C-alpha atoms as a printed R data frame, in Angstrom:
    type eleno elety resid chain resno       x       y       z
1   ATOM     1    CA   MET     A     1  85.735 120.747 108.182
2   ATOM     2    CA   GLU     A     2  84.615 121.838 111.375
3   ATOM     3    CA   GLN     A     3  86.988 120.706 114.354
4   ATOM     4    CA   ILE     A     4  85.232 118.767 117.239
5   ATOM     5    CA   THR     A     5  86.639 120.130 120.681
6   ATOM     6    CA   THR     A     6  84.328 118.338 123.479
7   ATOM     7    CA   LEU     A     7  83.302 114.785 124.012
8   ATOM     8    CA   GLU     A     8  79.743 115.835 123.750
9   ATOM     9    CA   GLN     A     9  79.873 117.540 120.519
10  ATOM    10    CA   PHE     A    10  81.540 114.281 119.264
11  ATOM    11    CA   ASN     A    11  78.454 112.305 120.689
12  ATOM    12    CA   ASP     A    12  75.911 114.629 118.991
13  ATOM    13    CA   ILE     A    13  77.652 114.592 115.736
14  ATOM    14    CA   THR     A    14  78.175 110.802 115.537
15  ATOM    15    CA   SER     A    15  74.570 109.819 116.687
16  ATOM    16    CA   SER     A    16  73.007 111.784 113.658
17  ATOM    17    CA   ASP     A    17  70.994 109.737 111.316
18  ATOM    18    CA   LYS     A    18  73.085 111.314 108.611
19  ATOM    19    CA   ALA     A    19  76.345 109.721 107.676
20  ATOM    20    CA   VAL     A    20  79.359 111.724 108.952
21  ATOM    21    CA   ILE     A    21  83.099 111.676 108.483
22  ATOM    22    CA   ILE     A    22  85.390 112.117 111.483
23  ATOM    23    CA   LYS     A    23  88.892 113.001 110.585
24  ATOM    24    CA   PHE     A    24  91.310 111.899 113.470
25  ATOM    25    CA   PHE     A    25  94.415 113.906 113.290
26  ATOM    26    CA   ALA     A    26  97.400 115.426 115.452
27  ATOM    27    CA   GLY     A    27  99.160 118.694 115.039
28  ATOM    28    CA   TRP     A    28 102.503 116.774 114.815
29  ATOM    29    CA   CYS     A    29 101.413 114.292 112.257
30  ATOM    30    CA   PRO     A    30 103.084 115.182 108.620
31  ATOM    31    CA   ASP     A    31 100.603 112.984 106.729
32  ATOM    32    CA   CYS     A    32  97.692 114.729 108.467
33  ATOM    33    CA   THR     A    33  99.030 118.037 107.056
34  ATOM    34    CA   ARG     A    34  99.543 116.480 103.524
35  ATOM    35    CA   MET     A    35  95.979 115.106 103.636
36  ATOM    36    CA   ASP     A    36  94.727 118.540 104.339
37  ATOM    37    CA   MET     A    37  96.518 119.773 101.435
38  ATOM    38    CA   PHE     A    38  94.295 117.567  98.979
39  ATOM    39    CA   ILE     A    39  91.096 116.923 100.986
40  ATOM    40    CA   ASP     A    40  89.069 120.308 100.151
41  ATOM    41    CA   PRO     A    41  87.908 119.173  96.543
42  ATOM    42    CA   ILE     A    42  87.319 115.511  98.236
43  ATOM    43    CA   ILE     A    43  84.797 117.255 100.850
44  ATOM    44    CA   GLU     A    44  83.218 118.931  97.803
45  ATOM    45    CA   GLU     A    45  82.598 116.053  95.943
46  ATOM    46    CA   TYR     A    46  81.362 113.870  98.810
47  ATOM    47    CA   SER     A    47  79.019 116.334 100.061
48  ATOM    48    CA   GLN     A    48  76.595 113.704 101.126
49  ATOM    49    CA   TYR     A    49  78.653 113.561 104.269
50  ATOM    50    CA   THR     A    50  79.124 116.236 106.957
51  ATOM    51    CA   TRP     A    51  82.946 116.206 107.518
52  ATOM    52    CA   HIS     A    52  84.601 117.219 110.948
53  ATOM    53    CA   SER     A    53  88.169 116.581 112.579
54  ATOM    54    CA   ILE     A    54  89.080 115.740 115.893
55  ATOM    55    CA   ASN     A    55  92.666 115.795 117.707
56  ATOM    56    CA   ARG     A    56  93.378 112.401 118.739
57  ATOM    57    CA   ASP     A    57  95.728 113.601 121.124
58  ATOM    58    CA   ASP     A    58  92.917 115.837 122.974
59  ATOM    59    CA   PHE     A    59  90.688 112.575 122.940
60  ATOM    60    CA   PRO     A    60  92.753 109.266 123.512
61  ATOM    61    CA   GLU     A    61  90.063 107.173 124.968
62  ATOM    62    CA   LEU     A    62  88.047 108.006 121.796
63  ATOM    63    CA   ALA     A    63  91.068 106.866 119.527
64  ATOM    64    CA   GLU     A    64  91.362 103.776 121.660
65  ATOM    65    CA   LYS     A    65  87.659 103.008 121.635
66  ATOM    66    CA   TYR     A    66  87.384 103.379 117.753
67  ATOM    67    CA   GLN     A    67  90.779 101.539 117.133
68  ATOM    68    CA   VAL     A    68  92.415 104.334 115.650
69  ATOM    69    CA   MET     A    69  95.987 103.393 115.753
70  ATOM    70    CA   GLY     A    70  97.409 105.382 113.082
71  ATOM    71    CA   ILE     A    71  96.586 108.861 111.723
72  ATOM    72    CA   PRO     A    72  95.232 110.320 109.937
73  ATOM    73    CA   SER     A    73  92.190 108.040 109.746
74  ATOM    74    CA   LEU     A    74  88.803 108.802 108.430
75  ATOM    75    CA   LEU     A    75  85.792 107.198 110.205
76  ATOM    76    CA   ILE     A    76  82.435 107.152 108.874
77  ATOM    77    CA   PHE     A    77  79.691 107.415 111.487
78  ATOM    78    CA   LYS     A    78  75.836 107.026 111.411
79  ATOM    79    CA   ASN     A    79  73.327 106.689 114.443
80  ATOM    80    CA   GLY     A    80  76.182 106.478 116.872
81  ATOM    81    CA   GLU     A    81  77.678 103.411 115.120
82  ATOM    82    CA   LYS     A    82  81.098 103.204 113.300
83  ATOM    83    CA   LEU     A    83  80.192 101.837 109.708
84  ATOM    84    CA   ALA     A    84  83.675 102.289 108.108
85  ATOM    85    CA   HIS     A    85  87.301 103.281 108.909
86  ATOM    86    CA   LEU     A    86  90.141 104.335 106.420
87  ATOM    87    CA   HIS     A    87  93.171 103.573 108.320
88  ATOM    88    CA   SER     A    88  96.446 105.998 108.010
89  ATOM    89    CA   ALA     A    89  98.370 103.590 105.960
90  ATOM    90    CA   ASN     A    90  95.618 103.522 103.138
91  ATOM    91    CA   ALA     A    91  94.992 107.269 103.371
92  ATOM    92    CA   LYS     A    92  98.034 108.711 101.979
93  ATOM    93    CA   SER     A    93  96.426 110.118  98.374
94  ATOM    94    CA   PRO     A    94  93.599 111.652  96.999
95  ATOM    95    CA   ALA     A    95  92.966 108.034  95.075
96  ATOM    96    CA   GLN     A    96  92.946 106.038  98.129
97  ATOM    97    CA   VAL     A    97  90.566 108.189  99.661
98  ATOM    98    CA   THR     A    98  88.091 108.738  96.797
99  ATOM    99    CA   GLU     A    99  88.651 104.604  96.633
100 ATOM   100    CA   PHE     A   100  87.615 104.016 100.066
101 ATOM   101    CA   LEU     A   101  84.342 106.689 100.048
102 ATOM   102    CA   ASP     A   102  83.365 105.362  96.589
103 ATOM   103    CA   ALA     A   103  83.342 101.620  98.191
104 ATOM   104    CA   GLN     A   104  80.822 103.016 100.822
105 ATOM   105    CA   VAL     A   105  78.024 103.574  98.473
């Protein structure tokens, strides 16, 4: 999962005509670390998406704009528009993440 480090990079990635998933995280977040331990097989299984991550502490204006109140959060974008949002409260297990992704098809 490639980390986004600039606002320009975020805008370029999210404006793609292919659906992309952006994981909002923070270095101090234990649930983010936990997600990192189970996310790799999910990324492989859902390879129709391009996966990226962004540190919400580095981009608080993006977190506010896209209503990322808790982390980790997974947001799906296409053509610059947020299509779906898995909030942190529902992103605690592999089953919750795959259920969210299956609902997007």
